[in-house]
mmCIF file of the C-alpha atoms, coordinates in Angstrom:
data_MODEL
# 
_entry.id   MODEL 
# 
loop_
_atom_site.group_PDB 
_atom_site.id 
_atom_site.type_symbol 
_atom_site.label_atom_id 
_atom_site.label_alt_id 
_atom_site.label_comp_id 
_atom_site.label_asym_id 
_atom_site.label_entity_id 
_atom_site.label_seq_id 
_atom_site.pdbx_PDB_ins_code 
_atom_site.Cartn_x 
_atom_site.Cartn_y 
_atom_site.Cartn_z 
_atom_site.occupancy 
_atom_site.B_iso_or_equiv 
_atom_site.pdbx_formal_charge 
_atom_site.auth_seq_id 
_atom_site.auth_comp_id 
_atom_site.auth_asym_id 
_atom_site.auth_atom_id 
_atom_site.pdbx_PDB_model_num 
ATOM 1  C CA . UNK A 1 1  ? 0.000  0.000  0.000   1.00 0.00 ? 1  UNK A CA 1 
ATOM 2  C CA . UNK A 1 2  ? 1.204  3.487  -0.860  1.00 0.00 ? 2  UNK A CA 1 
ATOM 3  C CA . UNK A 1 3  ? 2.365  5.332  2.291   1.00 0.00 ? 3  UNK A CA 1 
ATOM 4  C CA . UNK A 1 4  ? 0.406  8.222  3.722   1.00 0.00 ? 4  UNK A CA 1 
ATOM 5  C CA . UNK A 1 5  ? 2.344  11.382 3.019   1.00 0.00 ? 5  UNK A CA 1 
ATOM 6  C CA . UNK A 1 6  ? 1.639  14.482 5.041   1.00 0.00 ? 6  UNK A CA 1 
ATOM 7  C CA . UNK A 1 7  ? 2.074  17.130 2.401   1.00 0.00 ? 7  UNK A CA 1 
ATOM 8  C CA . UNK A 1 8  ? -0.207 19.020 0.079   1.00 0.00 ? 8  UNK A CA 1 
ATOM 9  C CA . UNK A 1 9  ? 2.103  18.573 -2.923  1.00 0.00 ? 9  UNK A CA 1 
ATOM 10 C CA . UNK A 1 10 ? 2.892  14.844 -3.058  1.00 0.00 ? 10 UNK A CA 1 
ATOM 11 C CA . UNK A 1 11 ? 0.472  12.024 -3.751  1.00 0.00 ? 11 UNK A CA 1 
ATOM 12 C CA . UNK A 1 12 ? 0.340  8.635  -5.403  1.00 0.00 ? 12 UNK A CA 1 
ATOM 13 C CA . UNK A 1 13 ? 0.155  8.714  -9.193  1.00 0.00 ? 13 UNK A CA 1 
ATOM 14 C CA . UNK A 1 14 ? -2.836 6.639  -10.234 1.00 0.00 ? 14 UNK A CA 1 
ATOM 15 C CA . UNK A 1 15 ? -4.152 5.432  -13.576 1.00 0.00 ? 15 UNK A CA 1 
ATOM 16 C CA . UNK A 1 16 ? -6.787 8.163  -13.432 1.00 0.00 ? 16 UNK A CA 1 
ATOM 17 C CA . UNK A 1 17 ? -3.913 10.613 -14.068 1.00 0.00 ? 17 UNK A CA 1 
ATOM 18 C CA . UNK A 1 18 ? -2.898 8.885  -17.311 1.00 0.00 ? 18 UNK A CA 1 
ATOM 19 C CA . UNK A 1 19 ? -4.708 11.393 -19.532 1.00 0.00 ? 19 UNK A CA 1 
ATOM 20 C CA . UNK A 1 20 ? -2.978 14.332 -17.831 1.00 0.00 ? 20 UNK A CA 1 
ATOM 21 C CA . UNK A 1 21 ? 0.393  12.590 -18.041 1.00 0.00 ? 21 UNK A CA 1 
ATOM 22 C CA . UNK A 1 22 ? -0.222 11.907 -21.731 1.00 0.00 ? 22 UNK A CA 1 
ATOM 23 C CA . UNK A 1 23 ? -1.196 15.526 -22.422 1.00 0.00 ? 23 UNK A CA 1 
ATOM 24 C CA . UNK A 1 24 ? 2.061  16.698 -20.894 1.00 0.00 ? 24 UNK A CA 1 
ATOM 25 C CA . UNK A 1 25 ? 4.487  14.023 -22.090 1.00 0.00 ? 25 UNK A CA 1 
ATOM 26 C CA . UNK A 1 26 ? 3.179  13.907 -25.654 1.00 0.00 ? 26 UNK A CA 1 
ATOM 27 C CA . UNK A 1 27 ? 4.657  17.356 -26.329 1.00 0.00 ? 27 UNK A CA 1 
ATOM 28 C CA . UNK A 1 28 ? 8.138  17.473 -27.815 1.00 0.00 ? 28 UNK A CA 1 
ATOM 29 C CA . UNK A 1 29 ? 8.831  20.807 -26.123 1.00 0.00 ? 29 UNK A CA 1 
ATOM 30 C CA . UNK A 1 30 ? 8.350  19.095 -22.747 1.00 0.00 ? 30 UNK A CA 1 
ATOM 31 C CA . UNK A 1 31 ? 10.045 15.753 -23.308 1.00 0.00 ? 31 UNK A CA 1 
ATOM 32 C CA . UNK A 1 32 ? 13.210 17.164 -24.780 1.00 0.00 ? 32 UNK A CA 1 
ATOM 33 C CA . UNK A 1 33 ? 14.046 18.250 -21.218 1.00 0.00 ? 33 UNK A CA 1 
ATOM 34 C CA . UNK A 1 34 ? 12.647 15.076 -19.634 1.00 0.00 ? 34 UNK A CA 1 
ATOM 35 C CA . UNK A 1 35 ? 15.098 12.673 -21.257 1.00 0.00 ? 35 UNK A CA 1 
ATOM 36 C CA . UNK A 1 36 ? 12.593 10.534 -23.141 1.00 0.00 ? 36 UNK A CA 1 
ATOM 37 C CA . UNK A 1 37 ? 10.720 10.410 -26.432 1.00 0.00 ? 37 UNK A CA 1 
ATOM 38 C CA . UNK A 1 38 ? 7.274  11.979 -26.574 1.00 0.00 ? 38 UNK A CA 1 
ATOM 39 C CA . UNK A 1 39 ? 4.379  9.648  -25.869 1.00 0.00 ? 39 UNK A CA 1 
ATOM 40 C CA . UNK A 1 40 ? 2.349  8.593  -28.884 1.00 0.00 ? 40 UNK A CA 1 
ATOM 41 C CA . UNK A 1 41 ? -0.745 7.153  -27.148 1.00 0.00 ? 41 UNK A CA 1 
ATOM 42 C CA . UNK A 1 42 ? -2.567 6.963  -23.823 1.00 0.00 ? 42 UNK A CA 1 
ATOM 43 C CA . UNK A 1 43 ? -1.436 3.367  -23.347 1.00 0.00 ? 43 UNK A CA 1 
ATOM 44 C CA . UNK A 1 44 ? 2.127  4.579  -22.925 1.00 0.00 ? 44 UNK A CA 1 
ATOM 45 C CA . UNK A 1 45 ? 1.004  6.920  -20.139 1.00 0.00 ? 45 UNK A CA 1 
ATOM 46 C CA . UNK A 1 46 ? -0.793 4.028  -18.430 1.00 0.00 ? 46 UNK A CA 1 
ATOM 47 C CA . UNK A 1 47 ? 2.426  1.997  -18.730 1.00 0.00 ? 47 UNK A CA 1 
ATOM 48 C CA . UNK A 1 48 ? 4.318  4.785  -16.946 1.00 0.00 ? 48 UNK A CA 1 
ATOM 49 C CA . UNK A 1 49 ? 1.805  4.758  -14.098 1.00 0.00 ? 49 UNK A CA 1 
ATOM 50 C CA . UNK A 1 50 ? 2.069  0.958  -13.852 1.00 0.00 ? 50 UNK A CA 1 
ATOM 51 C CA . UNK A 1 51 ? 5.861  1.190  -13.829 1.00 0.00 ? 51 UNK A CA 1 
ATOM 52 C CA . UNK A 1 52 ? 5.805  3.690  -10.963 1.00 0.00 ? 52 UNK A CA 1 
ATOM 53 C CA . UNK A 1 53 ? 3.530  1.365  -8.967  1.00 0.00 ? 53 UNK A CA 1 
ATOM 54 C CA . UNK A 1 54 ? 5.658  -1.700 -9.742  1.00 0.00 ? 54 UNK A CA 1 
ATOM 55 C CA . UNK A 1 55 ? 8.969  -0.137 -8.726  1.00 0.00 ? 55 UNK A CA 1 
ATOM 56 C CA . UNK A 1 56 ? 7.388  1.163  -5.520  1.00 0.00 ? 56 UNK A CA 1 
ATOM 57 C CA . UNK A 1 57 ? 6.009  -2.288 -4.615  1.00 0.00 ? 57 UNK A CA 1 
ATOM 58 C CA . UNK A 1 58 ? 9.445  -3.754 -5.272  1.00 0.00 ? 58 UNK A CA 1 
ATOM 59 C CA . UNK A 1 59 ? 10.827 -1.159 -2.812  1.00 0.00 ? 59 UNK A CA 1 
ATOM 60 C CA . UNK A 1 60 ? 13.180 0.146  -5.486  1.00 0.00 ? 60 UNK A CA 1 
ATOM 61 C CA . UNK A 1 61 ? 11.873 3.640  -6.282  1.00 0.00 ? 61 UNK A CA 1 
ATOM 62 C CA . UNK A 1 62 ? 9.159  6.048  -5.230  1.00 0.00 ? 62 UNK A CA 1 
ATOM 63 C CA . UNK A 1 63 ? 8.059  8.588  -7.818  1.00 0.00 ? 63 UNK A CA 1 
# 
């Protein structure tokens, strides 16, 4: 389970945010500074969310 964080700025990234992530990371002017290629479809954004959850559950990374 994602930890409870006592801050107004940090929260768990959930699949419901995939559309917002896609809108941001599908723009070349954004991703050129992010170190990745621009997303081409919403499925890629959902994959990012799943990756964040997976690495957290593996106790490797929290994003």
